[in-house]
Every structure is written in C-alpha cells, then in structure tokens.
CSV table of C-alpha atoms in Angstrom, one decimal:
chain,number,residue,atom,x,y,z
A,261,UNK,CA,61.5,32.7,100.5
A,262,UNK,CA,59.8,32.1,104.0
A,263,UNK,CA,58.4,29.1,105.3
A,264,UNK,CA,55.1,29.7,105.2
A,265,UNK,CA,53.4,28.2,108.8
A,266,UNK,CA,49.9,28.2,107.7
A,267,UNK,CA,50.9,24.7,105.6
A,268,UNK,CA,50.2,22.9,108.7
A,269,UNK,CA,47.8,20.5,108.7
A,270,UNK,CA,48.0,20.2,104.7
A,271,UNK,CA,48.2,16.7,103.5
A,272,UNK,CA,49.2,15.4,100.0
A,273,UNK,CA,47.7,13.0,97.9
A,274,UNK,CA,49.1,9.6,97.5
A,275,UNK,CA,52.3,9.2,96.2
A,276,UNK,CA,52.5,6.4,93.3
A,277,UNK,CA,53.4,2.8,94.7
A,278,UNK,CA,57.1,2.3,96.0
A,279,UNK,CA,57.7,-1.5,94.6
A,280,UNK,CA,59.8,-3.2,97.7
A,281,UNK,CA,62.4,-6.1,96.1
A,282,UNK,CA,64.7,-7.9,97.8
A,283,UNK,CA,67.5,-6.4,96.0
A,284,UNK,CA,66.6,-2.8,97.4
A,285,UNK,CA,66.3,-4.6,100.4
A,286,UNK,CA,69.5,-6.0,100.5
A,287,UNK,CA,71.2,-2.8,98.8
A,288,UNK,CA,69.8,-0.7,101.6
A,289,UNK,CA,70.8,-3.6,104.8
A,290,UNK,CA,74.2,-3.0,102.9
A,291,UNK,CA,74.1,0.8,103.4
A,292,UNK,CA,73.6,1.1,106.4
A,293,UNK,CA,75.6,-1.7,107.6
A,294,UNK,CA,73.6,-4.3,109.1
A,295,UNK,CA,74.4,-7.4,108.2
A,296,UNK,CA,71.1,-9.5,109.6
A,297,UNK,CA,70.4,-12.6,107.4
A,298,UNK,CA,66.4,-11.7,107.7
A,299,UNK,CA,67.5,-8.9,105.2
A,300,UNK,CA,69.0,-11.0,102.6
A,301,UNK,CA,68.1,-15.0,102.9
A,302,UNK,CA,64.4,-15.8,102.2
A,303,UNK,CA,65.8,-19.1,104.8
A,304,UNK,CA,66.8,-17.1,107.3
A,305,UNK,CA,62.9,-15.1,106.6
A,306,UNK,CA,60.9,-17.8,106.5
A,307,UNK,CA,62.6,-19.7,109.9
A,308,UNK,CA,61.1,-16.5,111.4
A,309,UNK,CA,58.2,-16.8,110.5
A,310,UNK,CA,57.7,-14.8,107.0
A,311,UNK,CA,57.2,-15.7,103.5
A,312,UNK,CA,60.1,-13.5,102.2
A,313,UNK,CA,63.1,-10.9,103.5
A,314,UNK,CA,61.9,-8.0,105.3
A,315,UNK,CA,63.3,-4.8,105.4
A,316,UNK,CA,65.4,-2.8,107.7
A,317,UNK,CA,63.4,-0.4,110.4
A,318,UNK,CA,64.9,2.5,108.9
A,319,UNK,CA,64.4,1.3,104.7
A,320,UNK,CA,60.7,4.0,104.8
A,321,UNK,CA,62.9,7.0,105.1
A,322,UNK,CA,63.8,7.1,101.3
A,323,UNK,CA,60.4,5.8,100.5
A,324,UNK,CA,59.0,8.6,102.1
A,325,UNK,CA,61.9,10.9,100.2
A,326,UNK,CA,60.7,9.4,97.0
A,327,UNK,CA,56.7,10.7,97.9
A,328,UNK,CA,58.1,13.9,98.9
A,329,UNK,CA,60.0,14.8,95.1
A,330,UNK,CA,56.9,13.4,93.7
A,331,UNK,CA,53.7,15.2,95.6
A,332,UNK,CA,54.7,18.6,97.0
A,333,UNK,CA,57.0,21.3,95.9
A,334,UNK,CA,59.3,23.1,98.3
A,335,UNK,CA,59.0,26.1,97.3
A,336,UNK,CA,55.1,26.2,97.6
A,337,UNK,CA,55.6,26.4,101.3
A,338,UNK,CA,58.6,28.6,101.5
A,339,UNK,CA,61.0,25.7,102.3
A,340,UNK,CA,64.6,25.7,100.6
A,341,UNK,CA,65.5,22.2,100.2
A,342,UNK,CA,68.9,22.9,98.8
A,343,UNK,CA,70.9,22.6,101.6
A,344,UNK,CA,68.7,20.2,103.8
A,345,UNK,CA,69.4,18.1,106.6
A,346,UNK,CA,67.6,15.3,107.8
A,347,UNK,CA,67.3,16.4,111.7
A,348,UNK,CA,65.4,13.1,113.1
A,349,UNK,CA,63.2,10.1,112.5
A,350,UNK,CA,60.6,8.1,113.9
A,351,UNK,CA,58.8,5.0,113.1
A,352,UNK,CA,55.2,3.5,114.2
A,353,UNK,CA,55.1,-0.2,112.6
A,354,UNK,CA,51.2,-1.9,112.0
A,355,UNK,CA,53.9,-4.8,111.0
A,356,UNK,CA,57.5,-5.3,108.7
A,357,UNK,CA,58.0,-3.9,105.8
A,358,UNK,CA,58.8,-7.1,103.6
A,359,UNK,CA,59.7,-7.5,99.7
A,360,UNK,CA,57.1,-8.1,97.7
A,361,UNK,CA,55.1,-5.0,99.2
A,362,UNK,CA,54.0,-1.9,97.0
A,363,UNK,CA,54.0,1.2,99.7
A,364,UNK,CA,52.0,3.8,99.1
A,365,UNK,CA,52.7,7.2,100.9
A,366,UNK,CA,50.5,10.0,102.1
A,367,UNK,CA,52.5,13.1,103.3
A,368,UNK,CA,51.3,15.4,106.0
A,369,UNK,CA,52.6,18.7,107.1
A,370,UNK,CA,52.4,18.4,111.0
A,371,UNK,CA,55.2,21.4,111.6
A,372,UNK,CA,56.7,24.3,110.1
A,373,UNK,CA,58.9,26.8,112.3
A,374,UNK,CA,62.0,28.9,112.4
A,375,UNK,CA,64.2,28.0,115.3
A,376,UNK,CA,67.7,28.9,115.3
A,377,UNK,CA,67.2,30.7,112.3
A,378,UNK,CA,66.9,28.0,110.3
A,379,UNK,CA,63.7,26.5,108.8
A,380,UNK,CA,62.0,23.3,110.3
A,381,UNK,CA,59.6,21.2,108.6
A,382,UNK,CA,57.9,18.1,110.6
A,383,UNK,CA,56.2,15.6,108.4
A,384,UNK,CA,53.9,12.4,108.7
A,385,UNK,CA,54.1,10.2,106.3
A,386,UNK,CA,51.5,7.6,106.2
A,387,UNK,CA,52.5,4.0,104.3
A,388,UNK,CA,49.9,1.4,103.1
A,389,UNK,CA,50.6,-1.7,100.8
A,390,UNK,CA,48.8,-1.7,97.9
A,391,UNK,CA,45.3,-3.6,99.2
A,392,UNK,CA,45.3,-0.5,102.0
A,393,UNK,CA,46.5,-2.1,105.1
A,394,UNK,CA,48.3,-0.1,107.0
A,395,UNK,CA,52.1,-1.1,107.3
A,396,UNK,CA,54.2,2.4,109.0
A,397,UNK,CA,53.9,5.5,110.1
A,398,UNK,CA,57.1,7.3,109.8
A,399,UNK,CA,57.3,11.2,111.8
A,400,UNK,CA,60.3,13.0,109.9
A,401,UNK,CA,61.8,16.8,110.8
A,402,UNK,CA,63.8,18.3,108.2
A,403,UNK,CA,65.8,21.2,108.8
A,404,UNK,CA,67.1,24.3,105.8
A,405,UNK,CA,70.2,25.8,106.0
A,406,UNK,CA,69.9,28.9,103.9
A,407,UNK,CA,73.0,29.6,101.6
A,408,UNK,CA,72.4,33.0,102.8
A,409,UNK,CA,73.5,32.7,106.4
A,410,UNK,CA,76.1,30.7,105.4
A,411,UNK,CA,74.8,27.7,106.1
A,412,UNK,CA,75.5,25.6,103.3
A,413,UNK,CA,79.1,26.1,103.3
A,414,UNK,CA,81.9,24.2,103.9
C-alpha cells in the first residue's frame, strides 16, 4: 500500500461526541504524571476560577485518536497504521478543556509524504463542545514504520 498524497486537503465528518468526566480526567493527569489539584479537586477548580476540573493540555490527543478509529480508514489513503508512531503534537486552545464538556472532532488531512522512507501523515483535528464553540485545535504527525523494512521490529 502507498500513501496516497492526493488526500490532502480531505476532511472528515464529525466524529460522535467524546463525553469529558472527571474520572477520565483524573485517570489521564495520572498517566502522564502530573499531579496538579486543578485536575482532580473541583476546590482547587473553582479557586481558579472554573466551575469544575479541567483537563490536562495534552488529554485531546486520545480524543482525537478516538475520531480517527471512528471516521477514516487507513487503508483508504495508503497509510499502514500497524506499526505507528506518534512523531509530534501541537495544541491551539479557544479555552480549557473541562469535565462536563462533550468534544466533538473534525479530522483534516493537512500532510501526507514519504520522508525517510517511512510514511508521514499530518492531521488537524478541529474540537468543539457540543453547543459549537470552539474549544482546541490540535496539529498531529503520525509516522508508519512498514513491517517490510523492518521497521516494526524489535
């Protein structure tokens, strides 16, 4: 399969709504090991200023994950997810994610290359709440090691 470059510029429809709890929350501050009280104590929230906990900068990127499995297929553009690897990350906040919010994601394809010999795929992902306001943008590249060059082995 090759990554087909004329996907750029195609955008998906809406993923369904990603529900945002405060137990995700506080599952994914636990991943990735920040222990900020804004995260898990509505107190701590509200003392700053907000009605509940707010999430992590970094809690869209599985939210955007989730659109992905759930509006495109891989293997429409010639992109071999198997052995991926999440190359880099960028977020553009309108304001916090915070629990209580219902994210909806549109996907764009803003890249798709070969460099290295590997396949890159650049992606904007667009997330709204539920009423439409805009609350991130996130810019994600994802790059394809192919089993055939060897690159999904140990």
């Amino acid at each position: 399969m090759a990554l087909d470059p004329g996907c750029v510029g195609k955008t998906y429809p809406p993923a369904r709504p990603y529900p945002v709890e405060p137990e995700t929350i506080r599952r994914f501050a636990t991943a990735v090991g920040d222990p900020a009280p804004v995260y898990t104590d509505p107190a701590a929230a509200r003392a700053l200023g907000h009605a509940d906990v707010l999430a992590p900068p970094t809690f869209p990127f599985p939210v955007v994950m989730r659109a992905l499995d759930e509006v495109f297929r891989y293997e429409d553009i010639g992109f071999d997810p198997t052995y991926l690897i999440h190359g880099s990350q960028r977020f553009e906040y309108a304001r916090p994610v915070r629990a209580g919010d219902r994210l909806v994601t549109t996907v764009e394809i803003t890249g798709a290359q070969r460099l290295r010999g590997r396949d890159v795929l650049t992606l904007r992902a667009d997330l709204a709440d539920a009423g439409g306001e805009h609350v991130v943008t996130a810019h994600l590249t994802l790059v394809a090691l192919s089993a055939v060059d060897g690159g999904g082995k140990p």
